[in-house]
Amino acid sequence: MLKTLLILCGSLLLCEGGLVKIPLIKFVEEKNLSHELQKLQIKFNITDIATMPPKYHYLDFSFYGKITIGTPPQDFLVLFDTGSHLLWVPLKTYTLDNEDFGRHHQYDPEKSQTYQLNGQPFFMIYESGYLSGHLVEDTVSLAGKEIQNVTFGVATYRPDATFRYAPYDGVMGMSFFNSSLHYAPPIFYDLMKQHKLEENVFSFYYLRNGSTRLGGELTLGGINPDHFEGQLHYVNISRKYHWQFEVESAHVNKIQVCKKCQVIADTGCNGIGLPRDDYHRVNRAIGATIDPETYQFVVDCNKINQLPEITFKIGDGIFTLSGQDYIKRLNNRCVSGFHNIGSAKFWILGDLFIGKYYTVFDFDKSRVGFAKTKQNIQITI
C-alpha cells in the first residue's frame, strides 16, 4: 500500500510558474492522546503537561508527502513538520536489526553516487523512547527541485511503539534554525541558500473533507491562489524559533478565552493545544463535560451543530471554528479537539485550524498568513 501511494504521489509532483507543488496523501489514523501530548511536551520543551489514560484513542487525519534522496533517487514518505527542524529517515543497515524498520523505506548510502558521510551522532526523544543515528549529506529532491549537499539524519534505532505501524518513513522539519540547539539547518534553509525558489515562502493546503486519499498540497516558493478564497491576513512572527505569533483575542460566544496570546502554527500537531487554564476555560465555554472514564472533555454527538463557534482575531482577520471543525469522533464518543498542554505559555494551532485555513509561512518577511481554504478542490493526475 505504501509503495502504491508513493507511485501515485510521485505521478502528481509538479513544478510550474516558479512554484514547487508537492501533493499530500491523507490517512485516517487512530491516535493515542497520551502519546500525542507527550510529543508536544518534548517538541516544545514543556516541563509539565497533562497525561491521559493509555487506552484513550481517537480517529483523525494525517497528511504526508513524497521526497526523494540520493542519486539515483530513493523514495520516502515524510511528515512535513513546522514544529521541528531536522530531516531524518531510516538507514538501511544490512543487519537483523534492519527488520525493526519493517515496511518502511530505508536510505541506502551505498546506492547513492552523491552520498557523503558527516558522522555526527544525533539523538531525538519521542513519547515511547529515543530515536538515534548519525548525520549524512546527499542530494534531496522536492517535486523535481534538487537541493545539493543537504545535511540530514539517518536513524539506526527508533522507538518501536511510535514508528513500527506509522504510515510515513520519516520527518522533514520546517521550523526556524538555532545553531546552538539544532543538529543541522532545516532543508528550507538549503533551498534559500542555493536560490532555488523565487520567494522564500511555503504554504499548506489541507483537504480534510471528502473520502479521497489526496489530502492537499505543500507549495514551495510562494502561494497557490487556487486553494484559498478571499484575502490572506498576515501577522508578524514574535519569536524566530518556532512559527510563533500573537493572537489579538479569541472568544467563544461573548466569553473571551484569550487576549494577546502567543500561538505556534504546527503542522505536526493534530488538534489545538491549550495551557491548562485556557484548556478548561475553552472546553467549558463550548459546553463540554469531563468523561469520567477518559478524563477528556466530551459533547453530545447529536448536538455538534448546536455548539458555539470559537473566533480568533489574528492580524486584521477574523477566523472561526465550528463544532464540526473542533470535535473529533471515535465510535459513539465525540471529544473535544482542544488538548491540555499543561504549563505551556502558548497555544498550538495544529491541523484542526490549518485544515480550515490555508496557511502561509513567509521566511522573507518573518510572518505567517491565513485565508479560508477552498474545499472540494480537484487535484488531477
JSON list of C-alpha atoms in Angstrom, two decimals, residues 13-162:
[
{"chain": "A", "resi": 13, "resn": "LEU", "atom": "CA", "xyz": [4.55, 16.16, -8.42]},
{"chain": "A", "resi": 14, "resn": "LEU", "atom": "CA", "xyz": [4.54, 19.49, -10.17]},
{"chain": "A", "resi": 15, "resn": "CYS", "atom": "CA", "xyz": [6.85, 22.44, -10.66]},
{"chain": "A", "resi": 16, "resn": "GLU", "atom": "CA", "xyz": [5.27, 25.26, -12.61]},
{"chain": "A", "resi": 17, "resn": "GLY", "atom": "CA", "xyz": [5.31, 29.03, -12.68]},
{"chain": "A", "resi": 18, "resn": "GLY", "atom": "CA", "xyz": [8.12, 29.14, -10.13]},
{"chain": "A", "resi": 19, "resn": "LEU", "atom": "CA", "xyz": [6.07, 27.15, -7.61]},
{"chain": "A", "resi": 20, "resn": "VAL", "atom": "CA", "xyz": [7.04, 23.69, -6.39]},
{"chain": "A", "resi": 21, "resn": "LYS", "atom": "CA", "xyz": [3.89, 21.70, -5.60]},
{"chain": "A", "resi": 22, "resn": "ILE", "atom": "CA", "xyz": [4.02, 18.54, -3.51]},
{"chain": "A", "resi": 23, "resn": "PRO", "atom": "CA", "xyz": [0.72, 16.62, -3.26]},
{"chain": "A", "resi": 24, "resn": "LEU", "atom": "CA", "xyz": [-0.18, 15.36, 0.21]},
{"chain": "A", "resi": 25, "resn": "ILE", "atom": "CA", "xyz": [-1.60, 11.93, 0.94]},
{"chain": "A", "resi": 26, "resn": "LYS", "atom": "CA", "xyz": [-4.33, 11.78, 3.59]},
{"chain": "A", "resi": 27, "resn": "PHE", "atom": "CA", "xyz": [-4.52, 8.93, 6.12]},
{"chain": "A", "resi": 28, "resn": "VAL", "atom": "CA", "xyz": [-7.16, 8.27, 8.75]},
{"chain": "A", "resi": 29, "resn": "GLU", "atom": "CA", "xyz": [-5.24, 7.13, 11.82]},
{"chain": "A", "resi": 30, "resn": "GLU", "atom": "CA", "xyz": [-6.18, 6.02, 15.30]},
{"chain": "A", "resi": 31, "resn": "LYS", "atom": "CA", "xyz": [-4.28, 8.28, 17.69]},
{"chain": "A", "resi": 32, "resn": "ASN", "atom": "CA", "xyz": [-3.28, 7.73, 21.29]},
{"chain": "A", "resi": 33, "resn": "LEU", "atom": "CA", "xyz": [-3.87, 11.07, 23.03]},
{"chain": "A", "resi": 34, "resn": "SER", "atom": "CA", "xyz": [-1.31, 10.38, 25.74]},
{"chain": "A", "resi": 35, "resn": "HIS", "atom": "CA", "xyz": [1.35, 9.84, 23.07]},
{"chain": "A", "resi": 36, "resn": "GLU", "atom": "CA", "xyz": [0.30, 12.93, 21.12]},
{"chain": "A", "resi": 37, "resn": "LEU", "atom": "CA", "xyz": [0.56, 15.11, 24.24]},
{"chain": "A", "resi": 38, "resn": "GLN", "atom": "CA", "xyz": [4.00, 13.71, 25.05]},
{"chain": "A", "resi": 39, "resn": "LYS", "atom": "CA", "xyz": [5.15, 14.55, 21.51]},
{"chain": "A", "resi": 40, "resn": "LEU", "atom": "CA", "xyz": [4.18, 18.17, 22.11]},
{"chain": "A", "resi": 41, "resn": "GLN", "atom": "CA", "xyz": [5.85, 18.18, 25.53]},
{"chain": "A", "resi": 42, "resn": "ILE", "atom": "CA", "xyz": [9.16, 17.04, 24.04]},
{"chain": "A", "resi": 43, "resn": "LYS", "atom": "CA", "xyz": [8.99, 19.16, 20.89]},
{"chain": "A", "resi": 44, "resn": "PHE", "atom": "CA", "xyz": [8.25, 22.41, 22.71]},
{"chain": "A", "resi": 45, "resn": "ASN", "atom": "CA", "xyz": [10.12, 21.70, 25.96]},
{"chain": "A", "resi": 46, "resn": "ILE", "atom": "CA", "xyz": [7.02, 21.89, 28.15]},
{"chain": "A", "resi": 47, "resn": "THR", "atom": "CA", "xyz": [8.03, 20.90, 31.68]},
{"chain": "A", "resi": 48, "resn": "ASP", "atom": "CA", "xyz": [4.57, 19.94, 32.92]},
{"chain": "A", "resi": 49, "resn": "ILE", "atom": "CA", "xyz": [1.87, 18.50, 30.71]},
{"chain": "A", "resi": 50, "resn": "ALA", "atom": "CA", "xyz": [-1.35, 16.62, 31.30]},
{"chain": "A", "resi": 51, "resn": "THR", "atom": "CA", "xyz": [-1.42, 12.85, 30.91]},
{"chain": "A", "resi": 52, "resn": "MET", "atom": "CA", "xyz": [-4.29, 10.75, 29.63]},
{"chain": "A", "resi": 53, "resn": "PRO", "atom": "CA", "xyz": [-5.12, 7.09, 30.25]},
{"chain": "A", "resi": 54, "resn": "PRO", "atom": "CA", "xyz": [-3.24, 4.99, 27.66]},
{"chain": "A", "resi": 55, "resn": "LYS", "atom": "CA", "xyz": [-6.49, 3.43, 26.46]},
{"chain": "A", "resi": 56, "resn": "TYR", "atom": "CA", "xyz": [-7.84, 6.78, 25.26]},
{"chain": "A", "resi": 57, "resn": "HIS", "atom": "CA", "xyz": [-7.77, 6.83, 21.44]},
{"chain": "A", "resi": 58, "resn": "TYR", "atom": "CA", "xyz": [-9.45, 8.87, 18.72]},
{"chain": "A", "resi": 59, "resn": "LEU", "atom": "CA", "xyz": [-9.54, 8.99, 14.93]},
{"chain": "A", "resi": 60, "resn": "ASP", "atom": "CA", "xyz": [-8.03, 11.86, 12.97]},
{"chain": "A", "resi": 61, "resn": "PHE", "atom": "CA", "xyz": [-6.47, 12.75, 9.63]},
{"chain": "A", "resi": 62, "resn": "SER", "atom": "CA", "xyz": [-2.73, 12.91, 8.99]},
{"chain": "A", "resi": 63, "resn": "PHE", "atom": "CA", "xyz": [-1.02, 14.30, 5.89]},
{"chain": "A", "resi": 64, "resn": "TYR", "atom": "CA", "xyz": [2.21, 13.11, 4.29]},
{"chain": "A", "resi": 65, "resn": "GLY", "atom": "CA", "xyz": [4.13, 13.74, 1.07]},
{"chain": "A", "resi": 66, "resn": "LYS", "atom": "CA", "xyz": [6.86, 12.27, -1.09]},
{"chain": "A", "resi": 67, "resn": "ILE", "atom": "CA", "xyz": [10.51, 13.34, -1.27]},
{"chain": "A", "resi": 68, "resn": "THR", "atom": "CA", "xyz": [13.48, 11.59, -2.85]},
{"chain": "A", "resi": 69, "resn": "ILE", "atom": "CA", "xyz": [17.04, 11.32, -1.57]},
{"chain": "A", "resi": 70, "resn": "GLY", "atom": "CA", "xyz": [20.23, 10.33, -3.37]},
{"chain": "A", "resi": 71, "resn": "THR", "atom": "CA", "xyz": [21.43, 9.72, -6.93]},
{"chain": "A", "resi": 72, "resn": "PRO", "atom": "CA", "xyz": [19.63, 7.79, -8.33]},
{"chain": "A", "resi": 73, "resn": "PRO", "atom": "CA", "xyz": [16.65, 8.88, -6.21]},
{"chain": "A", "resi": 74, "resn": "GLN", "atom": "CA", "xyz": [15.25, 6.80, -3.34]},
{"chain": "A", "resi": 75, "resn": "ASP", "atom": "CA", "xyz": [11.60, 7.45, -2.39]},
{"chain": "A", "resi": 76, "resn": "PHE", "atom": "CA", "xyz": [10.36, 8.40, 1.08]},
{"chain": "A", "resi": 77, "resn": "LEU", "atom": "CA", "xyz": [7.00, 9.40, 2.52]},
{"chain": "A", "resi": 78, "resn": "VAL", "atom": "CA", "xyz": [7.51, 12.07, 5.18]},
{"chain": "A", "resi": 79, "resn": "LEU", "atom": "CA", "xyz": [5.63, 14.25, 7.63]},
{"chain": "A", "resi": 80, "resn": "PHE", "atom": "CA", "xyz": [6.25, 17.93, 6.84]},
{"chain": "A", "resi": 81, "resn": "ASP", "atom": "CA", "xyz": [6.55, 19.36, 10.34]},
{"chain": "A", "resi": 82, "resn": "THR", "atom": "CA", "xyz": [6.72, 23.12, 11.00]},
{"chain": "A", "resi": 83, "resn": "GLY", "atom": "CA", "xyz": [7.29, 22.38, 14.70]},
{"chain": "A", "resi": 84, "resn": "SER", "atom": "CA", "xyz": [10.70, 20.66, 14.28]},
{"chain": "A", "resi": 85, "resn": "HIS", "atom": "CA", "xyz": [13.92, 21.31, 12.36]},
{"chain": "A", "resi": 86, "resn": "LEU", "atom": "CA", "xyz": [15.63, 18.09, 11.21]},
{"chain": "A", "resi": 87, "resn": "LEU", "atom": "CA", "xyz": [15.03, 15.91, 8.16]},
{"chain": "A", "resi": 88, "resn": "TRP", "atom": "CA", "xyz": [15.51, 12.27, 9.11]},
{"chain": "A", "resi": 89, "resn": "VAL", "atom": "CA", "xyz": [14.76, 8.89, 7.51]},
{"chain": "A", "resi": 90, "resn": "PRO", "atom": "CA", "xyz": [15.62, 5.27, 8.42]},
{"chain": "A", "resi": 91, "resn": "LEU", "atom": "CA", "xyz": [19.03, 3.89, 7.44]},
{"chain": "A", "resi": 92, "resn": "LYS", "atom": "CA", "xyz": [19.42, 0.53, 5.71]},
{"chain": "A", "resi": 93, "resn": "THR", "atom": "CA", "xyz": [21.92, -1.36, 7.88]},
{"chain": "A", "resi": 94, "resn": "TYR", "atom": "CA", "xyz": [22.05, -4.86, 6.31]},
{"chain": "A", "resi": 95, "resn": "THR", "atom": "CA", "xyz": [21.72, -6.46, 9.75]},
{"chain": "A", "resi": 96, "resn": "LEU", "atom": "CA", "xyz": [18.99, -8.34, 11.57]},
{"chain": "A", "resi": 97, "resn": "ASP", "atom": "CA", "xyz": [18.19, -5.07, 13.35]},
{"chain": "A", "resi": 98, "resn": "ASN", "atom": "CA", "xyz": [17.08, -3.75, 9.99]},
{"chain": "A", "resi": 99, "resn": "GLU", "atom": "CA", "xyz": [13.85, -5.71, 10.48]},
{"chain": "A", "resi": 100, "resn": "ASP", "atom": "CA", "xyz": [12.91, -3.15, 13.13]},
{"chain": "A", "resi": 101, "resn": "PHE", "atom": "CA", "xyz": [12.07, -0.71, 10.35]},
{"chain": "A", "resi": 102, "resn": "GLY", "atom": "CA", "xyz": [9.55, -3.15, 8.90]},
{"chain": "A", "resi": 103, "resn": "ARG", "atom": "CA", "xyz": [7.77, -2.00, 5.77]},
{"chain": "A", "resi": 104, "resn": "HIS", "atom": "CA", "xyz": [9.27, 1.48, 5.72]},
{"chain": "A", "resi": 105, "resn": "HIS", "atom": "CA", "xyz": [11.61, 2.76, 3.02]},
{"chain": "A", "resi": 106, "resn": "GLN", "atom": "CA", "xyz": [15.23, 2.92, 4.18]},
{"chain": "A", "resi": 107, "resn": "TYR", "atom": "CA", "xyz": [18.02, 5.12, 2.89]},
{"chain": "A", "resi": 108, "resn": "ASP", "atom": "CA", "xyz": [20.86, 3.10, 1.34]},
{"chain": "A", "resi": 109, "resn": "PRO", "atom": "CA", "xyz": [24.03, 5.24, 1.06]},
{"chain": "A", "resi": 110, "resn": "GLU", "atom": "CA", "xyz": [25.80, 2.54, -0.96]},
{"chain": "A", "resi": 111, "resn": "LYS", "atom": "CA", "xyz": [23.32, 3.09, -3.78]},
{"chain": "A", "resi": 112, "resn": "SER", "atom": "CA", "xyz": [23.77, 6.87, -3.94]},
{"chain": "A", "resi": 113, "resn": "GLN", "atom": "CA", "xyz": [26.53, 8.47, -6.01]},
{"chain": "A", "resi": 114, "resn": "THR", "atom": "CA", "xyz": [26.13, 11.78, -4.16]},
{"chain": "A", "resi": 115, "resn": "TYR", "atom": "CA", "xyz": [26.27, 10.45, -0.58]},
{"chain": "A", "resi": 116, "resn": "GLN", "atom": "CA", "xyz": [28.80, 11.96, 1.82]},
{"chain": "A", "resi": 117, "resn": "LEU", "atom": "CA", "xyz": [29.39, 10.89, 5.41]},
{"chain": "A", "resi": 118, "resn": "ASN", "atom": "CA", "xyz": [29.10, 13.55, 8.09]},
{"chain": "A", "resi": 119, "resn": "GLY", "atom": "CA", "xyz": [29.25, 11.19, 11.04]},
{"chain": "A", "resi": 120, "resn": "GLN", "atom": "CA", "xyz": [27.95, 13.47, 13.79]},
{"chain": "A", "resi": 121, "resn": "PRO", "atom": "CA", "xyz": [25.56, 11.50, 16.01]},
{"chain": "A", "resi": 122, "resn": "PHE", "atom": "CA", "xyz": [22.03, 12.75, 16.60]},
{"chain": "A", "resi": 123, "resn": "PHE", "atom": "CA", "xyz": [19.52, 11.87, 19.27]},
{"chain": "A", "resi": 124, "resn": "MET", "atom": "CA", "xyz": [15.82, 12.69, 19.48]},
{"chain": "A", "resi": 125, "resn": "ILE", "atom": "CA", "xyz": [13.36, 11.81, 22.23]},
{"chain": "A", "resi": 126, "resn": "TYR", "atom": "CA", "xyz": [9.87, 10.58, 21.38]},
{"chain": "A", "resi": 127, "resn": "GLU", "atom": "CA", "xyz": [7.00, 9.65, 23.65]},
{"chain": "A", "resi": 128, "resn": "SER", "atom": "CA", "xyz": [7.84, 5.92, 23.67]},
{"chain": "A", "resi": 129, "resn": "GLY", "atom": "CA", "xyz": [11.63, 6.19, 23.66]},
{"chain": "A", "resi": 130, "resn": "TYR", "atom": "CA", "xyz": [14.52, 7.69, 21.74]},
{"chain": "A", "resi": 131, "resn": "LEU", "atom": "CA", "xyz": [15.47, 7.78, 18.08]},
{"chain": "A", "resi": 132, "resn": "SER", "atom": "CA", "xyz": [19.17, 7.89, 17.24]},
{"chain": "A", "resi": 133, "resn": "GLY", "atom": "CA", "xyz": [21.61, 7.69, 14.36]},
{"chain": "A", "resi": 134, "resn": "HIS", "atom": "CA", "xyz": [24.10, 9.95, 12.61]},
{"chain": "A", "resi": 135, "resn": "LEU", "atom": "CA", "xyz": [24.19, 12.77, 10.08]},
{"chain": "A", "resi": 136, "resn": "VAL", "atom": "CA", "xyz": [24.97, 12.37, 6.38]},
{"chain": "A", "resi": 137, "resn": "GLU", "atom": "CA", "xyz": [24.90, 14.61, 3.31]},
{"chain": "A", "resi": 138, "resn": "ASP", "atom": "CA", "xyz": [23.20, 13.91, -0.01]},
{"chain": "A", "resi": 139, "resn": "THR", "atom": "CA", "xyz": [21.02, 15.39, -2.71]},
{"chain": "A", "resi": 140, "resn": "VAL", "atom": "CA", "xyz": [17.35, 15.77, -1.81]},
{"chain": "A", "resi": 141, "resn": "SER", "atom": "CA", "xyz": [14.65, 16.36, -4.42]},
{"chain": "A", "resi": 142, "resn": "LEU", "atom": "CA", "xyz": [11.30, 18.05, -3.74]},
{"chain": "A", "resi": 143, "resn": "ALA", "atom": "CA", "xyz": [8.95, 17.70, -6.71]},
{"chain": "A", "resi": 144, "resn": "GLY", "atom": "CA", "xyz": [11.93, 17.56, -9.05]},
{"chain": "A", "resi": 145, "resn": "LYS", "atom": "CA", "xyz": [13.69, 20.53, -7.45]},
{"chain": "A", "resi": 146, "resn": "GLU", "atom": "CA", "xyz": [17.15, 19.23, -6.48]},
{"chain": "A", "resi": 147, "resn": "ILE", "atom": "CA", "xyz": [18.93, 20.56, -3.40]},
{"chain": "A", "resi": 148, "resn": "GLN", "atom": "CA", "xyz": [22.59, 19.55, -3.16]},
{"chain": "A", "resi": 149, "resn": "ASN", "atom": "CA", "xyz": [24.62, 18.69, -0.05]},
{"chain": "A", "resi": 150, "resn": "VAL", "atom": "CA", "xyz": [21.71, 18.57, 2.36]},
{"chain": "A", "resi": 151, "resn": "THR", "atom": "CA", "xyz": [22.68, 17.51, 5.88]},
{"chain": "A", "resi": 152, "resn": "PHE", "atom": "CA", "xyz": [20.10, 15.16, 7.39]},
{"chain": "A", "resi": 153, "resn": "GLY", "atom": "CA", "xyz": [19.77, 12.36, 9.89]},
{"chain": "A", "resi": 154, "resn": "VAL", "atom": "CA", "xyz": [19.71, 8.63, 9.20]},
{"chain": "A", "resi": 155, "resn": "ALA", "atom": "CA", "xyz": [18.14, 6.68, 12.04]},
{"chain": "A", "resi": 156, "resn": "THR", "atom": "CA", "xyz": [19.69, 3.40, 13.13]},
{"chain": "A", "resi": 157, "resn": "TYR", "atom": "CA", "xyz": [17.39, 2.98, 16.13]},
{"chain": "A", "resi": 158, "resn": "ARG", "atom": "CA", "xyz": [13.85, 4.17, 16.70]},
{"chain": "A", "resi": 159, "resn": "PRO", "atom": "CA", "xyz": [11.14, 3.64, 19.36]},
{"chain": "A", "resi": 160, "resn": "ASP", "atom": "CA", "xyz": [9.09, 0.76, 18.03]},
{"chain": "A", "resi": 161, "resn": "ALA", "atom": "CA", "xyz": [5.80, 1.75, 19.64]},
{"chain": "A", "resi": 162, "resn": "THR", "atom": "CA", "xyz": [5.84, 5.09, 17.83]}
]
